[in-house]
Amino acid sequence: MKVISAHFVRSVVNIEQSPAEGYPEIAFAGRSNVGKSSLINCLLNRKKLALTSSSPGKTRMLNYYEINNALYFVDLPGYGFAKVSRKERDRWKDLIEAYITGSSTLRGVVQIIDSRIGPTDLDMEMISWLAYLKKPTMIVATKTDKLPKSKRVKQLAMSSRKLEPFGSFDILPFSSVKREGRKELWKAINHLINENT
């Protein structure tokens, strides 16, 4: 997709506040500090549209970005390493669950993992849940520029094996720094939208 326009719409703390236009939505999920915001900025050819931070837990609400007056990217709260209270973490969890199960315009989920680490227990829990709900999901492994080429194939193969209980996934390598995987990810997103419209 050629990105002609892209802008932040709003942050919401419950799905009743979601935009009402009814555009197809692609959600981005992953643990805190996995590179969701950098990935979104790379896809949209913007440097600072989605806020990035070295401190995990920057995204605490559902953040909506409108693309070409035709599509929403929805950045979900990161899970895992954020130094917040249990009550706050539970609120994020409830918000994610309400959105994933309640959005009628959600076309698919881009589940992000760190290429150097592979899927964590929390990633596996999320992917298992998405599989149970039969939500179209694609797996993207970020930060490949930080992974030596000699280890990349082995690491991605290990990640694929760990995910086998939940389905057959072609893991897409991605680097926001080198823009690796950008075209391939847009192609997959377009496929999700067209296949599930």
Coordinates of C-alpha atoms in Angstrom, one line a residue:
M1 CA 0.0 0.0 0.0
K2 CA 1.2 3.5 -0.8
V3 CA 0.9 5.6 2.3
I4 CA -0.5 9.0 1.2
S5 CA -1.8 10.1 4.5
A6 CA -1.3 8.8 8.1
H7 CA -2.1 10.5 11.4
F8 CA -2.8 9.7 15.0
V9 CA -6.5 9.8 15.8
R10 CA -6.9 9.1 19.5
S11 CA -6.1 7.0 22.5
V12 CA -8.9 5.2 24.2
V13 CA -9.3 3.4 27.5
N14 CA -12.4 1.4 26.4
I15 CA -13.7 0.2 23.1
E16 CA -16.8 2.4 23.3
Q17 CA -14.5 5.3 22.6
S18 CA -13.2 3.8 19.4
P19 CA -13.6 5.7 16.1
A20 CA -16.9 5.1 14.4
E21 CA -15.9 5.3 10.7
G22 CA -15.9 1.5 10.4
Y23 CA -12.6 1.2 8.6
P24 CA -10.8 -2.1 8.6
E25 CA -8.4 -2.5 11.5
I26 CA -5.1 -4.2 11.9
A27 CA -3.9 -4.6 15.5
F28 CA -0.3 -4.7 16.7
A29 CA 0.5 -6.8 19.7
G30 CA 3.7 -7.6 21.6
R31 CA 5.5 -7.4 24.8
S32 CA 6.8 -4.0 26.1
N33 CA 9.9 -2.8 24.4
V34 CA 9.7 -5.2 21.4
G35 CA 9.6 -2.4 18.9
K36 CA 5.9 -2.0 18.0
S37 CA 6.0 1.8 17.7
S38 CA 9.2 1.7 15.6
L39 CA 7.6 -0.9 13.3
I40 CA 4.5 1.2 12.9
N41 CA 6.6 4.3 12.1
C42 CA 8.6 2.3 9.6
L43 CA 5.4 1.0 7.9
L44 CA 3.9 4.5 7.7
N45 CA 7.2 6.3 6.6
R46 CA 7.0 8.5 9.7
K47 CA 9.7 9.0 12.3
K48 CA 7.7 10.0 15.3
L49 CA 4.1 9.3 14.6
A50 CA 4.0 6.4 17.1
L51 CA 5.8 7.4 20.3
T52 CA 8.9 5.3 21.0
S53 CA 10.6 5.0 24.3
S54 CA 13.5 3.1 25.9
S55 CA 11.2 2.6 28.9
P56 CA 8.8 -0.3 28.5
G57 CA 5.1 0.3 28.8
K58 CA 4.8 3.6 26.8
T59 CA 1.6 2.4 25.2
R60 CA -1.0 2.2 27.9
M61 CA -4.2 2.6 25.8
L62 CA -5.5 1.6 22.4
N63 CA -3.8 4.0 20.0
Y64 CA -5.5 4.5 16.7
Y65 CA -3.7 5.6 13.5
E66 CA -5.7 6.4 10.3
I67 CA -4.1 5.5 7.0
N68 CA -5.3 6.9 3.7
N69 CA -8.8 7.6 5.1
A70 CA -9.4 3.9 4.7
L71 CA -7.6 1.8 7.4
Y72 CA -6.8 1.9 11.1
F73 CA -3.7 0.6 12.7
V74 CA -4.4 -0.1 16.4
D75 CA -1.4 -0.2 18.7
L76 CA -2.2 -2.4 21.7
P77 CA -0.7 -1.9 25.2
G78 CA 2.6 -3.8 25.5
Y79 CA 2.7 -6.6 28.0
G80 CA 5.5 -8.0 30.2
F81 CA 8.2 -5.8 31.5
A82 CA 6.4 -2.5 32.2
K83 CA 7.0 -1.4 35.8
V84 CA 3.4 -0.7 36.7
S85 CA 1.1 -2.0 39.4
R86 CA -0.7 -5.3 39.0
K87 CA -4.0 -3.4 38.9
E88 CA -2.8 -1.4 35.9
R89 CA -1.5 -4.5 34.2
D90 CA -4.9 -6.2 34.7
R91 CA -6.6 -3.1 33.2
W92 CA -4.4 -3.3 30.1
K93 CA -5.2 -7.1 29.8
D94 CA -9.0 -6.4 30.1
L95 CA -8.7 -3.6 27.5
I96 CA -6.9 -5.9 25.0
E97 CA -9.4 -8.7 25.6
A98 CA -12.4 -6.4 25.1
Y99 CA -10.9 -5.0 21.9
I100 CA -9.9 -8.3 20.3
T101 CA -13.2 -10.0 21.1
G102 CA -15.4 -7.0 20.6
S103 CA -14.1 -5.2 17.5
S104 CA -16.3 -6.0 14.5
T105 CA -13.8 -4.3 12.1
L106 CA -10.6 -6.1 13.2
R107 CA -9.2 -7.9 10.2
G108 CA -6.1 -9.4 11.8
V109 CA -3.4 -9.2 14.4
V110 CA 0.3 -8.6 13.8
Q111 CA 2.0 -10.4 16.7
I112 CA 5.5 -9.1 17.3
I113 CA 8.3 -11.0 18.9
D114 CA 12.0 -10.2 19.4
S115 CA 14.1 -12.1 16.8
R116 CA 16.9 -12.4 19.3
I117 CA 14.8 -14.0 22.0
G118 CA 12.0 -15.8 20.2
P119 CA 8.5 -16.1 21.6
T120 CA 8.4 -15.6 25.4
D121 CA 5.9 -17.4 27.6
L122 CA 3.7 -14.3 27.4
D123 CA 3.9 -14.2 23.6
M124 CA 2.9 -17.9 23.6
E125 CA 0.0 -17.1 25.8
M126 CA -1.2 -14.4 23.5
I127 CA -0.7 -16.4 20.3
S128 CA -2.5 -19.4 21.9
W129 CA -5.4 -17.1 22.8
L130 CA -5.6 -15.6 19.3
A131 CA -5.5 -19.1 17.8
Y132 CA -8.4 -20.2 20.2
L133 CA -10.4 -17.2 19.0
K134 CA -9.5 -18.0 15.4
K135 CA -8.2 -14.5 14.8
P136 CA -6.0 -14.2 11.7
T137 CA -2.5 -13.7 13.0
M138 CA 0.9 -13.1 11.5
I139 CA 4.1 -13.2 13.4
V140 CA 6.8 -10.6 12.9
A141 CA 10.3 -10.9 14.4
T142 CA 11.8 -7.5 15.0
K143 CA 15.3 -6.2 15.6
T144 CA 16.9 -8.5 13.0
D145 CA 19.7 -5.9 12.5
K146 CA 20.9 -6.8 16.0
L147 CA 21.0 -10.5 15.2
P148 CA 24.1 -11.9 13.6
K149 CA 23.3 -13.4 10.2
S150 CA 25.0 -16.7 11.3
K151 CA 22.3 -17.0 13.9
R152 CA 19.3 -15.7 12.1
V153 CA 18.1 -18.8 10.3
K154 CA 18.6 -21.0 13.4
Q155 CA 16.8 -18.5 15.6
L156 CA 13.8 -18.1 13.4
A157 CA 13.5 -21.9 12.9
M158 CA 13.5 -22.3 16.7
S159 CA 10.7 -19.7 17.0
S160 CA 8.7 -21.5 14.4
R161 CA 9.0 -24.8 16.2
K162 CA 7.9 -23.3 19.5
L163 CA 4.7 -21.9 17.7
E164 CA 3.8 -25.2 16.0
P165 CA 1.2 -26.2 18.6
F166 CA -0.8 -23.1 17.6
G167 CA -0.6 -23.4 13.8
S168 CA 1.7 -23.0 10.9
F169 CA 3.3 -19.6 10.9
D170 CA 5.7 -18.0 8.4
I171 CA 7.7 -15.7 10.6
L172 CA 8.5 -12.4 8.9
P173 CA 12.0 -11.0 9.7
F174 CA 11.8 -7.2 10.3
S175 CA 14.2 -4.4 11.0
S176 CA 12.9 -0.8 11.5
V177 CA 16.5 0.4 11.2
K178 CA 17.3 -1.2 7.8
R179 CA 13.6 -1.2 6.7
E180 CA 13.9 -5.0 6.1
G181 CA 10.5 -6.7 5.7
R182 CA 8.5 -3.5 5.2
K183 CA 7.2 -4.4 1.7
E184 CA 6.5 -8.0 2.7
L185 CA 4.6 -6.9 5.8
W186 CA 2.5 -4.4 3.8
K187 CA 1.7 -7.2 1.4
A188 CA 0.6 -9.5 4.2
I189 CA -1.5 -6.7 5.8
N190 CA -3.3 -6.1 2.5
H191 CA -3.9 -9.8 2.2
L192 CA -5.5 -9.9 5.7
I193 CA -7.7 -7.0 4.8
N194 CA -8.9 -8.3 1.5
E195 CA -9.3 -11.9 2.7
N196 CA -11.4 -11.0 5.8
T197 CA -13.5 -8.1 4.4

